[in-house]
């Protein structure tokens, strides 16, 4: 079984408050990582000013946009199916325009327009501000494309319109792109060089969210720990910065501290961390502030030193263990989750056993687990043969998933008979008499509604659990 990130949110169409003078309708769907969901809020904000209100009904739309993911072949196949569906609707309503945004737009570029003729508009992740121009080209009957990657675009000046929100938790993007060049990964090619967003604009967004009633933010980036602001420019150009710029540079732990202090009652989460960049000062800052949530998503991808090297992950298994030991020492209550890939090229049975034994050491709370999918243009595709047979990949993935299931159960059970702090986010999927929310450690908890409401922070006495959900009763309001 292959798991996907944000499984229950994939493809959700998004709605925002309506502007009465807007007379065109936008249907926008997002697939893939949280960054895509966050980017769609920027796109909706840009188009809101261009006269578009969003709609949840595909058939009503003047413009259909799909924010796409290229991370695995399966992700692209899902998008293609959606494009077929849009084109079926377009045959009935030929005025409707269809556009592809995000990683697939960047990877396939004009192919989508020329060879496949399935869309009117192709826009890469750094070109959303050009949407108004591109749309006027489309209106004049021409195909439009902009897939230029930028060295400085962070959309820091655009206030995202919050879409399909529970009004409680929101994403705040802090970096764009990735410089890591993991050999299996298409992201550095589709999202360009890593750049950080001005901390001032991040703080403004955080304060604005608090004023609008939000109670939790997630700072987003492909590799948040390498956040670095020194007055602008790319991460890779930091060496050329002046002494003053270097002395006043803001790193990730500083940024997190600035946010934690600016809104001491707001919960702060972050994703994703890369083991080679997660420094002790980040863990220490997490320990210092109660409002920074005690959960680290720490993808490792493999437990074998040889495979880690082939993947260009710049740490060893031993260094990863040292990091885990430090997290457990400084933050004993912290939950740790992972991403894992089964069947990377040349992976042997012994390498796979190393992955299982690494998991045994850490006993992760949860994880996202995948079979290796070769991506065109990546370093692995160019240098290595995809030589692990599909059935072997699947069997290894199954073993990884089974082991994770056992660990999740052990970890979740540890909370039974304790009291946990839960931020109420929504009604439970199973019962309309119950609320659902998450603990600081990112574990879902459900409990009877009583007089509590969405957005309340409550102490919940846990008396039972399933493998991933705590079941309990709220006993009082909690304070951060
Ligand atoms: N740093 C990013 C990682 C994005 S990709 C972040 O913000 O989460 C998410 C996960 O997809 C990776 O950690 C990896 O486990 C998986 N992945 C990436 N490329 C893959 C590939 N070619 N085949 C299978 N899984 C892949
Ligand atoms: Fe991809 Fe590795 Fe960056 S997984 S997003 S290249 S940290």
Coordinates of C-alpha atoms and ligand atoms in Angstrom, one line a residue:
X1 CA 0.0 0.0 0.0
X2 CA 1.4 3.3 -1.0
X3 CA 0.6 6.3 1.2
X4 CA 0.3 9.8 0.0
X5 CA 0.8 13.0 1.8
X6 CA -2.3 14.7 3.0
X7 CA -4.3 11.8 1.6
X8 CA -7.7 13.1 2.6
X9 CA -7.1 16.6 1.2
X10 CA -5.8 15.6 -2.3
X11 CA -7.7 17.3 -5.0
X12 CA -10.0 19.3 -2.7
X13 CA -11.4 22.2 -4.6
X14 CA -11.1 25.5 -2.8
X15 CA -13.5 28.2 -1.9
X16 CA -13.0 31.6 -0.4
X17 CA -15.2 34.5 0.6
X18 CA -16.9 36.0 -2.5
X19 CA -16.4 39.5 -3.8
X20 CA -19.8 40.7 -5.3
X21 CA -18.2 42.7 -8.1
X22 CA -16.3 39.7 -9.3
X23 CA -18.1 38.1 -12.2
X24 CA -15.8 35.3 -13.3
X25 CA -15.5 31.9 -11.7
X26 CA -12.3 30.0 -10.8
X27 CA -12.2 26.3 -9.9
X28 CA -8.8 25.5 -8.4
X29 CA -7.7 22.1 -7.2
X30 CA -4.4 21.2 -5.5
X31 CA -2.4 17.9 -5.4
X32 CA 0.8 16.9 -3.7
X33 CA 2.6 18.6 -0.8
X34 CA 1.4 21.3 1.6
X35 CA 3.4 23.9 -0.4
X36 CA 1.1 23.4 -3.4
X37 CA -2.0 24.0 -1.1
X38 CA -0.3 27.1 0.2
X39 CA 0.6 28.3 -3.4
X40 CA -3.0 27.9 -4.5
X41 CA -3.9 30.4 -1.8
X42 CA -1.5 32.9 -3.4
X43 CA -2.9 32.1 -6.9
X44 CA -6.5 32.6 -5.6
X45 CA -5.4 35.9 -4.1
X46 CA -3.9 37.1 -7.4
X47 CA -7.0 36.1 -9.4
X48 CA -9.4 37.5 -6.8
X49 CA -8.0 40.9 -7.8
X50 CA -8.6 40.0 -11.5
X51 CA -12.3 39.5 -11.0
X52 CA -12.4 35.8 -10.1
X53 CA -14.4 34.3 -7.3
X54 CA -13.8 30.7 -6.6
X55 CA -16.4 28.0 -7.1
X56 CA -16.6 24.3 -6.0
X57 CA -18.6 23.4 -9.1
X58 CA -16.4 22.5 -12.0
X59 CA -19.2 22.9 -14.5
X60 CA -19.7 26.5 -13.5
X61 CA -16.1 27.6 -14.0
X62 CA -14.7 30.0 -16.5
X63 CA -11.2 29.0 -15.5
X64 CA -10.0 25.7 -14.1
X65 CA -6.6 25.5 -12.6
X66 CA -4.9 22.4 -11.3
X67 CA -1.8 22.7 -9.0
X68 CA 0.2 19.6 -9.8
X69 CA 2.8 17.3 -8.3
X70 CA 5.5 15.4 -10.1
X71 CA 7.1 13.6 -7.1
X72 CA 6.2 10.1 -8.3
X73 CA 4.8 8.8 -11.6
X74 CA 1.5 7.9 -9.8
X75 CA 1.0 11.5 -8.8
X76 CA 1.2 12.6 -12.5
X77 CA -1.2 9.9 -13.6
X78 CA -3.8 11.2 -11.1
X79 CA -3.4 14.7 -12.6
X80 CA -3.8 13.3 -16.1
X81 CA -7.1 11.7 -15.1
X82 CA -8.3 15.0 -13.8
X83 CA -7.3 16.8 -17.0
X84 CA -9.3 14.2 -19.0
X85 CA -12.3 15.0 -16.8
X86 CA -11.8 18.8 -17.3
X87 CA -11.6 18.3 -21.1
X88 CA -14.9 16.3 -21.0
X89 CA -16.6 19.3 -19.4
X90 CA -14.9 21.7 -21.8
X91 CA -16.5 19.9 -24.7
X92 CA -19.8 20.9 -23.3
X93 CA -18.6 24.4 -22.3
X94 CA -15.9 25.4 -24.9
X95 CA -15.4 28.8 -23.3
X96 CA -13.9 27.2 -20.2
X97 CA -10.1 27.6 -20.0
X98 CA -7.9 25.0 -18.4
X99 CA -4.5 25.7 -16.8
X100 CA -1.8 23.6 -15.2
X101 CA 0.2 25.0 -12.3
X102 CA 3.1 23.7 -10.2
X103 CA 5.6 21.0 -10.6
X104 CA 4.1 19.2 -13.6
X105 CA 3.9 22.5 -15.5
X106 CA 7.5 23.1 -14.8
X107 CA 8.6 19.6 -15.7
X108 CA 6.6 19.2 -19.0
X109 CA 6.6 22.8 -20.0
X110 CA 5.2 23.5 -23.5
X111 CA 4.7 19.7 -24.1
X112 CA 1.4 20.0 -22.4
X113 CA 0.3 22.7 -24.9
X114 CA 2.0 21.5 -28.1
X115 CA 2.2 17.7 -28.1
X116 CA -0.7 16.9 -25.8
X117 CA -3.0 19.9 -26.5
X118 CA -4.8 19.3 -23.2
X119 CA -4.5 22.7 -21.7
X120 CA -4.7 26.4 -22.5
X121 CA -2.3 27.7 -19.9
X122 CA 0.9 26.4 -18.3
X123 CA 2.4 28.3 -15.3
X124 CA 5.4 27.2 -13.3
X125 CA 5.7 27.7 -9.5
X126 CA 7.6 31.0 -9.7
X127 CA 5.5 32.7 -12.3
X128 CA 2.1 33.1 -10.6
X129 CA 2.4 36.9 -10.6
X130 CA 2.3 36.7 -14.4
X131 CA -1.1 35.0 -14.4
X132 CA -3.1 38.2 -15.3
X133 CA -0.9 38.7 -18.5
X134 CA -1.1 35.0 -19.4
X135 CA -4.8 35.0 -19.0
X136 CA -5.3 38.0 -21.3
X137 CA -3.2 36.0 -23.9
X138 CA -5.5 33.1 -23.4
X139 CA -8.6 35.3 -23.8
X140 CA -7.1 36.6 -27.1
X141 CA -7.1 32.9 -28.3
X142 CA -3.4 32.2 -27.8
X143 CA -1.9 29.4 -25.6
X144 CA 0.1 30.9 -22.8
X145 CA 3.1 29.7 -20.9
X146 CA 5.5 31.0 -18.3
X147 CA 7.8 28.4 -16.6
X148 CA 10.7 30.7 -15.7
X149 CA 12.2 29.8 -12.4
X150 CA 13.2 32.8 -10.2
X151 CA 16.2 33.5 -7.9
X152 CA 14.2 35.8 -5.6
X153 CA 10.5 35.2 -5.9
X154 CA 9.0 34.3 -2.5
X155 CA 5.5 35.9 -2.9
X156 CA 6.3 37.6 0.4
X157 CA 4.3 40.7 -0.7
X158 CA 1.1 38.7 -1.5
X159 CA -1.3 38.1 1.3
X160 CA -2.7 34.7 0.6
X161 CA -6.4 34.2 0.6
X162 CA -7.2 31.4 3.0
X163 CA -9.1 28.7 1.2
X164 CA -11.3 25.9 2.5
X165 CA -10.0 26.7 5.9
X166 CA -11.2 25.6 9.3
X167 CA -10.2 29.1 10.5
X168 CA -7.9 27.5 13.1
X169 CA -4.7 26.4 11.3
X170 CA -2.9 27.9 8.4
X171 CA 0.3 27.4 6.3
X172 CA 2.9 30.1 6.1
X173 CA 5.5 29.5 3.5
X174 CA 9.1 30.5 4.5
X175 CA 11.4 29.2 1.8
X176 CA 11.0 28.2 -1.8
X177 CA 12.9 25.7 -3.9
X178 CA 15.6 23.2 -2.7
X179 CA 19.4 23.1 -3.1
X180 CA 19.8 19.6 -1.7
X181 CA 19.8 17.5 -4.9
X182 CA 18.8 14.2 -3.5
X183 CA 19.4 12.0 -6.5
X184 CA 15.8 10.5 -6.6
X185 CA 14.0 13.9 -6.3
X186 CA 12.5 16.1 -9.0
X187 CA 11.9 19.1 -6.7
X188 CA 15.2 20.9 -7.3
X189 CA 14.3 20.9 -11.0
X190 CA 10.7 21.9 -10.7
X191 CA 11.0 24.4 -7.9
X192 CA 14.4 25.9 -8.5
X193 CA 17.1 27.2 -6.2
X194 CA 16.4 27.6 -2.5
X195 CA 15.5 31.1 -1.3
X196 CA 14.2 32.4 2.0
X197 CA 11.5 34.9 2.6
X198 CA 12.0 38.2 4.5
X199 CA 11.3 37.5 8.2
X200 CA 9.4 40.8 8.4
X201 CA 6.8 39.7 5.9
X202 CA 6.5 36.3 7.7
X203 CA 5.9 38.0 11.0
X204 CA 3.3 40.3 9.5
X205 CA 1.5 37.2 8.1
X206 CA 1.6 35.4 11.4
X207 CA 0.3 38.5 13.3
X208 CA -2.4 38.9 10.7
X209 CA -3.5 35.3 11.0
X210 CA -3.7 35.6 14.8
X211 CA -5.8 38.8 14.4
X212 CA -8.1 36.8 12.1
X213 CA -8.6 34.2 14.8
X214 CA -6.2 31.5 13.7
X215 CA -4.6 29.5 16.5
X216 CA -1.9 27.5 14.8
X217 CA 0.5 28.0 11.9
X218 CA 2.8 25.6 10.1
X219 CA 6.0 27.2 8.7
X220 CA 6.5 25.6 5.3
X221 CA 9.5 24.8 3.2
X222 CA 11.2 21.8 1.4
X223 CA 13.9 22.1 4.0
X224 CA 13.0 24.6 6.7
X225 CA 16.1 24.2 8.8
X226 CA 18.2 25.8 6.1
X227 CA 16.1 29.0 6.2
X228 CA 18.5 31.9 6.0
X229 CA 17.8 35.6 5.6
X230 CA 20.6 38.0 5.3
X231 CA 18.9 40.8 3.4
X232 CA 18.0 38.9 0.3
X233 CA 19.5 36.7 -2.3
X234 CA 19.9 33.0 -2.6
X235 CA 21.1 30.7 0.1
X236 CA 24.0 29.7 -2.0
X237 CA 25.3 33.3 -2.2
X238 CA 25.5 33.8 1.6
X239 CA 29.3 33.6 1.4
X240 CA 29.3 36.8 -0.6
X241 CA 27.3 38.7 2.0
X242 CA 28.8 41.6 3.9
X243 CA 30.1 41.3 7.5
X244 CA 27.0 43.2 8.7
X245 CA 24.7 41.0 6.7
X246 CA 26.3 37.9 8.2
X247 CA 26.2 39.3 11.7
X248 CA 22.5 40.1 11.5
X249 CA 21.4 37.0 9.5
X250 CA 18.3 35.2 10.6
X251 CA 18.5 31.4 10.7
X252 CA 15.6 29.0 11.2
X253 CA 15.8 28.8 15.0
X254 CA 15.9 32.6 15.2
X255 CA 12.8 32.8 12.9
X256 CA 11.0 30.2 15.0
X257 CA 11.8 32.2 18.1
X258 CA 10.6 35.5 16.5
X259 CA 7.3 33.8 15.7
X260 CA 6.9 32.1 19.1
X261 CA 7.5 35.5 20.8
X262 CA 5.4 37.5 18.5
X263 CA 2.3 35.3 19.2
X264 CA 3.0 33.5 22.4
X265 CA -0.5 31.9 22.4
X266 CA -0.3 30.7 18.9
X267 CA 0.9 27.1 18.2
X268 CA 3.8 26.9 15.8
X269 CA 4.6 23.9 13.7
X270 CA 7.1 23.4 10.9
X271 CA 7.7 21.1 8.0
X272 CA 9.9 19.6 6.5
X273 CA 13.3 19.0 8.3
X274 CA 16.3 17.6 6.7
X275 CA 18.5 15.6 9.1
X276 CA 21.7 17.2 7.8
X277 CA 20.4 20.7 8.5
X278 CA 18.5 20.2 11.8
X279 CA 20.8 21.8 14.3
X280 CA 20.9 21.6 18.1
X281 CA 19.8 25.3 18.4
X282 CA 16.5 24.4 16.6
X283 CA 15.8 21.6 19.1
X284 CA 16.8 23.8 22.0
X285 CA 14.5 26.6 20.8
X286 CA 11.7 24.0 20.6
X287 CA 12.3 23.1 24.2
X288 CA 12.3 26.8 25.3
X289 CA 8.9 27.7 24.0
X290 CA 5.7 25.9 25.0
X291 CA 3.9 27.2 21.9
X292 CA 6.3 25.4 19.5
X293 CA 4.8 22.0 18.9
X294 CA 6.7 19.0 19.9
X295 CA 6.8 17.2 16.6
X296 CA 9.6 16.8 14.0
X297 CA 9.0 15.4 10.6
X298 CA 12.4 14.0 9.8
X299 CA 12.6 12.1 6.5
X300 CA 15.4 9.6 6.3
X301 CA 14.6 7.7 3.1
X302 CA 16.8 4.7 3.9
X303 CA 18.6 3.1 6.8
X304 CA 21.6 1.9 4.7
X305 CA 24.7 4.0 4.6
X306 CA 25.5 2.9 1.1
X307 CA 22.0 3.8 -0.2
X308 CA 22.1 7.2 1.7
X309 CA 25.3 8.0 -0.2
X310 CA 23.7 7.0 -3.5
X311 CA 20.8 9.2 -2.7
X312 CA 23.1 12.1 -1.9
X313 CA 21.7 12.4 1.6
X314 CA 24.5 14.1 3.3
X315 CA 24.5 12.2 6.6
X316 CA 25.1 8.6 7.8
X317 CA 22.9 6.3 9.7
X318 CA 25.1 6.9 12.8
X319 CA 24.8 10.7 12.5
X320 CA 21.0 10.2 12.2
X321 CA 21.0 8.1 15.4
X322 CA 23.0 10.9 17.1
X323 CA 20.4 13.4 16.1
X324 CA 17.5 11.2 17.3
X325 CA 19.3 10.8 20.6
X326 CA 19.7 14.5 20.9
X327 CA 16.0 15.1 20.2
X328 CA 15.0 12.5 22.7
X329 CA 17.4 14.0 25.3
X330 CA 16.4 17.6 24.9
X331 CA 12.7 17.0 24.0
X332 CA 11.7 13.8 25.7
X333 CA 8.0 14.3 24.7
X334 CA 8.7 15.0 21.0
X335 CA 7.1 12.8 18.3
X336 CA 9.2 12.0 15.3
X337 CA 7.8 11.0 11.9
X338 CA 9.6 10.0 8.7
X339 CA 9.5 9.5 4.9
X340 CA 11.0 6.2 3.6
X341 CA 11.6 4.9 0.1
X342 CA 11.7 1.2 -0.6
X343 CA 13.6 -0.2 -3.6
X344 CA 16.0 2.6 -4.6
X345 CA 18.3 1.4 -7.4
X346 CA 20.9 -1.2 -6.2
X347 CA 19.1 -1.7 -2.9
X348 CA 19.9 -5.2 -1.6
X349 CA 18.1 -7.3 1.0
X350 CA 20.8 -6.3 3.5
X351 CA 20.2 -2.6 2.8
X352 CA 16.5 -3.2 3.3
X353 CA 17.2 -4.9 6.7
X354 CA 19.2 -1.7 7.6
X355 CA 16.1 0.3 7.0
X356 CA 14.0 -2.0 9.2
X357 CA 16.6 -1.9 12.0
X358 CA 16.8 1.9 11.8
X359 CA 13.1 2.0 12.2
X360 CA 13.4 -0.3 15.2
X361 CA 15.9 2.1 16.8
X362 CA 13.7 5.2 16.4
X363 CA 10.2 3.7 16.7
X364 CA 8.7 6.5 14.8
X365 CA 5.2 7.8 15.7
X366 CA 4.2 7.7 12.0
X367 CA 5.6 7.9 8.5
X368 CA 4.9 8.3 4.8
X369 CA 6.3 5.3 2.9
X370 CA 6.8 4.9 -0.8
X371 CA 8.2 2.6 -3.5
X372 CA 10.9 4.2 -5.6
X373 CA 9.6 5.8 -8.7
X374 CA 12.1 6.9 -11.3
X375 CA 11.7 10.5 -12.3
X376 CA 13.0 11.8 -15.7
X377 CA 15.9 14.1 -15.5
X378 CA 16.9 13.3 -11.9
X379 CA 20.5 12.3 -11.1
X380 CA 19.4 8.7 -10.2
X381 CA 17.6 8.4 -13.5
X382 CA 20.7 9.5 -15.4
X383 CA 23.2 7.4 -13.4
X384 CA 21.5 4.3 -12.0
X385 CA 19.4 1.6 -13.5
X386 CA 15.9 1.2 -11.8
X387 CA 16.9 -2.4 -11.1
X388 CA 14.8 -3.5 -8.1
X389 CA 11.9 -5.5 -9.5
X390 CA 8.4 -4.0 -8.8
X391 CA 7.3 -7.0 -6.8
X392 CA 10.4 -6.8 -4.6
X393 CA 9.8 -3.0 -4.0
X394 CA 6.2 -3.7 -3.0
X395 CA 7.2 -6.6 -0.6
X396 CA 9.8 -4.4 1.0
X397 CA 7.4 -1.5 1.3
X398 CA 4.8 -3.9 2.9
X399 CA 7.4 -4.9 5.5
X400 CA 8.2 -1.2 6.2
X401 CA 4.5 -0.3 6.5
X402 CA 3.8 -3.3 8.8
X403 CA 6.6 -2.4 11.1
X404 CA 5.5 1.2 11.2
X405 CA 2.0 0.1 12.1
X406 CA 3.4 -1.8 15.1
X407 CA 5.4 1.2 16.2
X408 CA 2.5 3.6 15.7
X409 CA 0.4 1.4 17.9
X410 CA 3.0 1.3 20.7
X411 CA 3.6 5.1 20.4
X412 CA -0.1 6.0 20.5
X413 CA -0.8 3.7 23.4
X414 CA 1.8 5.5 25.5
X415 CA -0.7 8.4 25.7
X416 CA -3.5 6.3 27.2
X417 CA -4.2 7.4 30.9
X418 CA -2.4 10.7 30.4
X419 CA -3.8 14.2 29.8
X420 CA -3.0 15.9 26.5
X421 CA -3.6 19.4 25.2
X422 CA -5.7 19.4 22.1
X423 CA -6.6 22.2 19.7
X424 CA -10.1 21.5 18.3
X425 CA -10.1 21.7 14.5
X426 CA -13.2 20.0 13.2
X427 CA -16.0 17.6 13.8
X428 CA -14.9 14.0 14.1
X429 CA -15.3 12.0 10.8
X430 CA -16.9 9.2 12.7
X431 CA -19.4 11.0 14.9
X432 CA -21.1 14.4 14.8
X433 CA -21.2 14.4 18.6
X434 CA -17.5 14.5 18.8
X435 CA -14.7 17.0 18.1
X436 CA -11.4 16.1 16.5
X437 CA -8.1 18.0 17.0
X438 CA -4.4 17.4 17.4
X439 CA -2.0 17.3 20.3
X440 CA 1.2 19.3 20.3
X441 CA 2.9 16.1 19.2
X442 CA 0.6 16.0 16.1
X443 CA -1.5 13.0 17.3
X444 CA -5.2 13.1 16.5
X445 CA -7.6 13.0 19.5
X446 CA -11.4 12.7 19.5
X447 CA -13.8 13.4 22.4
X448 CA -17.4 14.4 23.1
X449 CA -18.2 18.0 22.1
X450 CA -19.9 19.1 25.3
X451 CA -19.8 23.0 25.2
X452 CA -16.5 23.3 23.6
X453 CA -16.1 24.8 20.1
X454 CA -13.7 24.8 17.1
X455 CA -10.6 26.7 17.9
X456 CA -10.6 25.9 21.7
X457 CA -7.6 24.5 23.3
X458 CA -8.6 21.9 25.8
X459 CA -7.0 19.3 28.2
X460 CA -8.2 15.9 27.2
X461 CA -8.0 12.8 29.5
X462 CA -7.1 9.9 27.2
X463 CA -8.8 6.6 28.1
X464 CA -8.4 4.6 24.9
X465 CA -6.9 4.7 21.4
X466 CA -6.8 3.1 18.0
X467 CA -3.5 2.8 16.2
X468 CA -3.4 6.5 15.3
X469 CA -6.2 8.2 17.3
X470 CA -6.6 9.0 20.9
X471 CA -10.0 8.7 22.4
X472 CA -10.9 10.6 25.5
X473 CA -12.9 13.3 27.3
X474 CA -12.2 17.0 27.6
X475 CA -11.8 18.0 31.2
X476 CA -11.0 21.8 31.1
X477 CA -9.8 24.6 28.9
X478 CA -6.0 24.6 28.5
X479 CA -3.7 27.6 28.3
X480 CA -0.5 27.8 26.4
Ligands
LIG1 N1 11.7 18.1 1.5 C1 10.5 17.7 1.0 C2 10.4 16.4 0.4 C3 9.4 16.4 -0.7 S1 9.2 14.9 -1.4 C4 9.3 18.0 1.9 O1 9.0 19.1 2.1 O2 8.7 17.1 2.4 C5 8.3 14.1 -0.2 C6 8.8 12.7 -0.1 O3 8.5 12.0 -1.3 C7 10.3 12.5 0.1 O4 10.7 12.7 1.4 C8 10.5 11.1 -0.4 O5 10.4 10.2 0.7 C9 9.4 10.9 -1.4 N2 10.0 10.9 -2.8 C10 10.6 11.9 -3.4 N3 11.0 11.5 -4.6 C11 10.6 10.2 -4.8 C12 10.7 9.2 -5.8 N4 11.4 9.5 -6.9 N5 10.2 8.0 -5.6 C13 9.6 7.7 -4.4 N6 9.4 8.6 -3.4 C14 9.9 9.8 -3.6
LIG2 FE1 13.8 16.6 -2.6 FE2 15.8 16.1 -1.0 FE3 15.0 18.6 -1.5 S1 13.9 15.0 -1.1 S2 12.8 18.5 -1.9 S3 15.9 17.3 -3.0 S4 15.6 17.7 0.5

